[in-house]
PDB file of C-alpha atoms in Angstrom:
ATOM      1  CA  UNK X 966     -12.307   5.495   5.847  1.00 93.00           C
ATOM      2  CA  UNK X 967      -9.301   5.197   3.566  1.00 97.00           C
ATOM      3  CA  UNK X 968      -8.680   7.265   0.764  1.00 97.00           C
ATOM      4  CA  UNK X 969      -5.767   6.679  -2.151  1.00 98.00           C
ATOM      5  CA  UNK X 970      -4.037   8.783  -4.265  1.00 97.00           C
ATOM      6  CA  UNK X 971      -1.129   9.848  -6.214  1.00 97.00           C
ATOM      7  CA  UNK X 972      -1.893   7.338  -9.078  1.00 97.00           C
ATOM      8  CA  UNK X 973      -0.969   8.114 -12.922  1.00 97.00           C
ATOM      9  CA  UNK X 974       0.604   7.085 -15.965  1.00 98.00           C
ATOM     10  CA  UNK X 975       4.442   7.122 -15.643  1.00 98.00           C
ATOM     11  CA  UNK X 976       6.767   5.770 -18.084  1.00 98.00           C
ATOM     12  CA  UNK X 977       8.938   2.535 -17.538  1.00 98.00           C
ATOM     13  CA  UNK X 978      11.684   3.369 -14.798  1.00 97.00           C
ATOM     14  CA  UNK X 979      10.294   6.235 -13.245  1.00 98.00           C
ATOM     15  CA  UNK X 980       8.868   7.188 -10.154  1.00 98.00           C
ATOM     16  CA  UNK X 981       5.607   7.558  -8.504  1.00 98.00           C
ATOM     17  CA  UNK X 982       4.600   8.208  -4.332  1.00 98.00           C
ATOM     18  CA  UNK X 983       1.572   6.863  -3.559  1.00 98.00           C
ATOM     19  CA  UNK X 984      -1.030   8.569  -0.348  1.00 98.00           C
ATOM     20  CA  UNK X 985      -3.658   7.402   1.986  1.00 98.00           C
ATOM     21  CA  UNK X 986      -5.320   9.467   3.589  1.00 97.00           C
ATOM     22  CA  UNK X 987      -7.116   7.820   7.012  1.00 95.00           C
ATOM     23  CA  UNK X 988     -10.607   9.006   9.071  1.00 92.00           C
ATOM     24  CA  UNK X 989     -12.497   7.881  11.459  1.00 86.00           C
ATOM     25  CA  UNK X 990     -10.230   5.981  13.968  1.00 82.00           C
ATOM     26  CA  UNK X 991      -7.044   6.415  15.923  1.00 89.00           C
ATOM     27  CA  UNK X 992      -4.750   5.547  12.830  1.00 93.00           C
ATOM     28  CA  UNK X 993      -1.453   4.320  15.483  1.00 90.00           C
ATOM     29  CA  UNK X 994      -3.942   1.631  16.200  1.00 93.00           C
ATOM     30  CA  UNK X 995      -3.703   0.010  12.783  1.00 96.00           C
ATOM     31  CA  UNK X 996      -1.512  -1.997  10.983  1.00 97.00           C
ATOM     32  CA  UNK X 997      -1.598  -0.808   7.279  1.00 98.00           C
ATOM     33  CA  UNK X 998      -1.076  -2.313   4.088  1.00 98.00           C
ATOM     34  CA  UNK X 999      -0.432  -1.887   0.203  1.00 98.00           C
ATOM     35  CA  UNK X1000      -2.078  -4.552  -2.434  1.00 98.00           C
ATOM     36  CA  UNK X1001      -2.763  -4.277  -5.998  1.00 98.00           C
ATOM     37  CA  UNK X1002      -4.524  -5.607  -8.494  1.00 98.00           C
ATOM     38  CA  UNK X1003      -4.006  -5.975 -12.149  1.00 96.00           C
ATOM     39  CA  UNK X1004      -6.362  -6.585 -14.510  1.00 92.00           C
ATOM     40  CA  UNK X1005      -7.786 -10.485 -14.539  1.00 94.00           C
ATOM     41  CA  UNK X1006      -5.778 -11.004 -11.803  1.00 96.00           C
ATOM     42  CA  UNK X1007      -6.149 -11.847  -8.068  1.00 96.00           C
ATOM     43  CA  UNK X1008      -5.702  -8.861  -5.302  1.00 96.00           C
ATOM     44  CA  UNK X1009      -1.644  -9.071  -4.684  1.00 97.00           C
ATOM     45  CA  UNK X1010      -0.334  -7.969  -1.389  1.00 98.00           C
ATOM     46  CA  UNK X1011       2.500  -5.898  -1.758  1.00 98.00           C
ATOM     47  CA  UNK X1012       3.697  -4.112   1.734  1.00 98.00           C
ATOM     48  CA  UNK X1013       2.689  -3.825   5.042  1.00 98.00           C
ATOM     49  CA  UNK X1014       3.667  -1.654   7.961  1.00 98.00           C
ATOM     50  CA  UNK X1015       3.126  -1.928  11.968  1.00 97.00           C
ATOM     51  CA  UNK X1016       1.767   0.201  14.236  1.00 96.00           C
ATOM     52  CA  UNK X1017       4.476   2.549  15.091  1.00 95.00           C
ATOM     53  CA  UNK X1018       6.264   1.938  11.426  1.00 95.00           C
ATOM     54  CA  UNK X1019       9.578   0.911  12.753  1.00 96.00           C
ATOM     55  CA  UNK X1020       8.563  -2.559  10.944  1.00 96.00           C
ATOM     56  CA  UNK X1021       7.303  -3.656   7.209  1.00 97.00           C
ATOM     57  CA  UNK X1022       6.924  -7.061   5.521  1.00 97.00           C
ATOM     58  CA  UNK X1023       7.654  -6.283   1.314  1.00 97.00           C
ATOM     59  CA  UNK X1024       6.620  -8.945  -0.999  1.00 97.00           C
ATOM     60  CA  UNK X1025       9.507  -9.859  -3.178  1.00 96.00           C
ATOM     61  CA  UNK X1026       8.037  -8.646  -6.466  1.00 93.00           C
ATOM     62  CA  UNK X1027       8.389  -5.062  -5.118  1.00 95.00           C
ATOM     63  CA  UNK X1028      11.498  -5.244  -2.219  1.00 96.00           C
ATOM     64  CA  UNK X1029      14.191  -3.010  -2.888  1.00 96.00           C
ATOM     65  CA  UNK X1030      11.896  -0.895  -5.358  1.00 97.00           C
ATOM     66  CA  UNK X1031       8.988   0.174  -3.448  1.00 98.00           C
ATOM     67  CA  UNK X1032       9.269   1.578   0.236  1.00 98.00           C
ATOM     68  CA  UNK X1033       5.865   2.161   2.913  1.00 98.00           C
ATOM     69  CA  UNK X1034       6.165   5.017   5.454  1.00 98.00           C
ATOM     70  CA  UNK X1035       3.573   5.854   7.585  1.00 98.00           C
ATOM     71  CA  UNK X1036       2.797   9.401   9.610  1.00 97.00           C
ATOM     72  CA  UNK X1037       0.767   8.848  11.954  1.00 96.00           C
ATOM     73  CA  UNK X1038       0.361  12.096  12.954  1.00 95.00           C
ATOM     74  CA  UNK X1039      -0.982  12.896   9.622  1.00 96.00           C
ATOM     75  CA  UNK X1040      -3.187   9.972  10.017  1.00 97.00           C
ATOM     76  CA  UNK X1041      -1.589   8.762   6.085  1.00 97.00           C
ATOM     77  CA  UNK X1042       0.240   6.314   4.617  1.00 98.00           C
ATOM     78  CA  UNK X1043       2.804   5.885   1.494  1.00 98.00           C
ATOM     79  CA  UNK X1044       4.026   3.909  -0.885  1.00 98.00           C
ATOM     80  CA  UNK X1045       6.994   5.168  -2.890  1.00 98.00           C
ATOM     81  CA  UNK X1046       7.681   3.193  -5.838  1.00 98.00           C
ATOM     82  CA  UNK X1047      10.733   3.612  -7.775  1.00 98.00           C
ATOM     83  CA  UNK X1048      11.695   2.088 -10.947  1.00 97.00           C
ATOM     84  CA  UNK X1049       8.842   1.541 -12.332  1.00 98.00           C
ATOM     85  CA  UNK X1050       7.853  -1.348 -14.755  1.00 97.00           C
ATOM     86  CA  UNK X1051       4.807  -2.202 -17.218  1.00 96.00           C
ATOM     87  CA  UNK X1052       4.211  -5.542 -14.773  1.00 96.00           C
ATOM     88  CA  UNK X1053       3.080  -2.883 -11.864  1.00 97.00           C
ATOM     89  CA  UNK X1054       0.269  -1.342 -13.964  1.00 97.00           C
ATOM     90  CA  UNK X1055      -2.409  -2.101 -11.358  1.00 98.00           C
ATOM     91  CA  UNK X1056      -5.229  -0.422  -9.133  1.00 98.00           C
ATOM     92  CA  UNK X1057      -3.404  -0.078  -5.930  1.00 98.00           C
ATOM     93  CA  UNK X1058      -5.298  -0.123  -2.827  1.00 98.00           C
ATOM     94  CA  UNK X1059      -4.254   0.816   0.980  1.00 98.00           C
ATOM     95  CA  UNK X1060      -5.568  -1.673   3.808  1.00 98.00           C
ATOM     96  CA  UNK X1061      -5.942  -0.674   7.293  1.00 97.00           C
ATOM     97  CA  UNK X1062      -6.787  -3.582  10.294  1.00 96.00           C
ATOM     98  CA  UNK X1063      -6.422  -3.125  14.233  1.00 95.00           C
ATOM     99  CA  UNK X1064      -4.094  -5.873  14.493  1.00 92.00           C
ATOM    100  CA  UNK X1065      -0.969  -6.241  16.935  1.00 91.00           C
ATOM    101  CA  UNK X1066       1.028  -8.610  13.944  1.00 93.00           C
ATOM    102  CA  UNK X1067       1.450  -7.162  10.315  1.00 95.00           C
ATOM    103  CA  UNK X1068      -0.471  -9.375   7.900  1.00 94.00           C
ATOM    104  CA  UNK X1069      -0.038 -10.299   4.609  1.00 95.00           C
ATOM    105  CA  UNK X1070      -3.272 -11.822   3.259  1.00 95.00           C
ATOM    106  CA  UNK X1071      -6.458  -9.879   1.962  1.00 96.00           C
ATOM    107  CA  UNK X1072      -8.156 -11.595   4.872  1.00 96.00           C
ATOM    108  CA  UNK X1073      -6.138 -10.005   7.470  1.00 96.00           C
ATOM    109  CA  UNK X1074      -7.227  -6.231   6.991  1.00 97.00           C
ATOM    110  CA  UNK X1075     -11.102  -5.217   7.109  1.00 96.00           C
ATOM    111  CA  UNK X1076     -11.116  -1.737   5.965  1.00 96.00           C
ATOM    112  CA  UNK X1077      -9.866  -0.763   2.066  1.00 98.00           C
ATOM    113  CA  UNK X1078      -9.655   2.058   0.167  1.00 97.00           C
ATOM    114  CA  UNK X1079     -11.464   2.419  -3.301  1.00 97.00           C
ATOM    115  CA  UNK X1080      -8.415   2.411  -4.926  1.00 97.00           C
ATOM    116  CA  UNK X1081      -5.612   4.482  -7.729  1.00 98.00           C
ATOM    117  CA  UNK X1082      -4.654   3.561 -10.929  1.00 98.00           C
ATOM    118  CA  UNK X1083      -1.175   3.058 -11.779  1.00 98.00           C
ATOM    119  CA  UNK X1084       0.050   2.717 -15.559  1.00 98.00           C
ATOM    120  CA  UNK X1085       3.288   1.804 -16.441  1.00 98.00           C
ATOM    121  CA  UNK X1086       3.983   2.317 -20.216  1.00 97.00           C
ATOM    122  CA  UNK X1087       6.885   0.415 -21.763  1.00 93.00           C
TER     123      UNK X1087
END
């Protein structure tokens, strides 16, 4: 089971850390993700991380603004996201597959959190 939080309302430019919080499995065995989705829109990947987090895949929207970290043992997962803008007001959602390869597709990960809002106000 995955579990978000850390969501809010924040104003334009500032600064929230996202948390996942992971059960049930051995978490090192899982490559772990960050997607979003906005209103209307389609489920955007956003980050992923491997196994032993010495590796992460950023989509370009969010490189060099938003940064994953895992702990495994703390069994969670983060998302700091700096600089904040109206654009990321989404539900963010962690992702968690057994995989060896980091994925970037909804298809690739099998277990999801239930998700945090994020508001950005301009």
């Amino acid at each position: 089971q995955l579990a978000e939080s850390g969501g809010g309302l924040v104003q334009a430019g500032g600064s929230l850390r996202l948390s996942c919080a992971a059960s049930g499995g051995v978490f090192a065995w899982y490559v772990m993700g960050w997607f979003r989705q906005a209103p209307g829109q389609n489920r955007e990947f956003l980050v992923a991380i491997s196994r032993n987090g010495e590796n992460a895949n950023y989509a370009d929207s969010v490189k060099g603004r938003f940064t994953i970290s895992r702990d495994n043992a703390k069994h969670a997962l983060y998302l700091q996201m700096n600089n904040l803008k109206p654009e990321d007001t989404a539900v963010y959602y962690c992702a968690a597959e057994q995989a060896l390869m980091i994925g970037t597709t909804q298809d690739a990960y099998t277990f999801w959190g239930q998700g945090t809002q994020v508001t950005v106000s301009s």
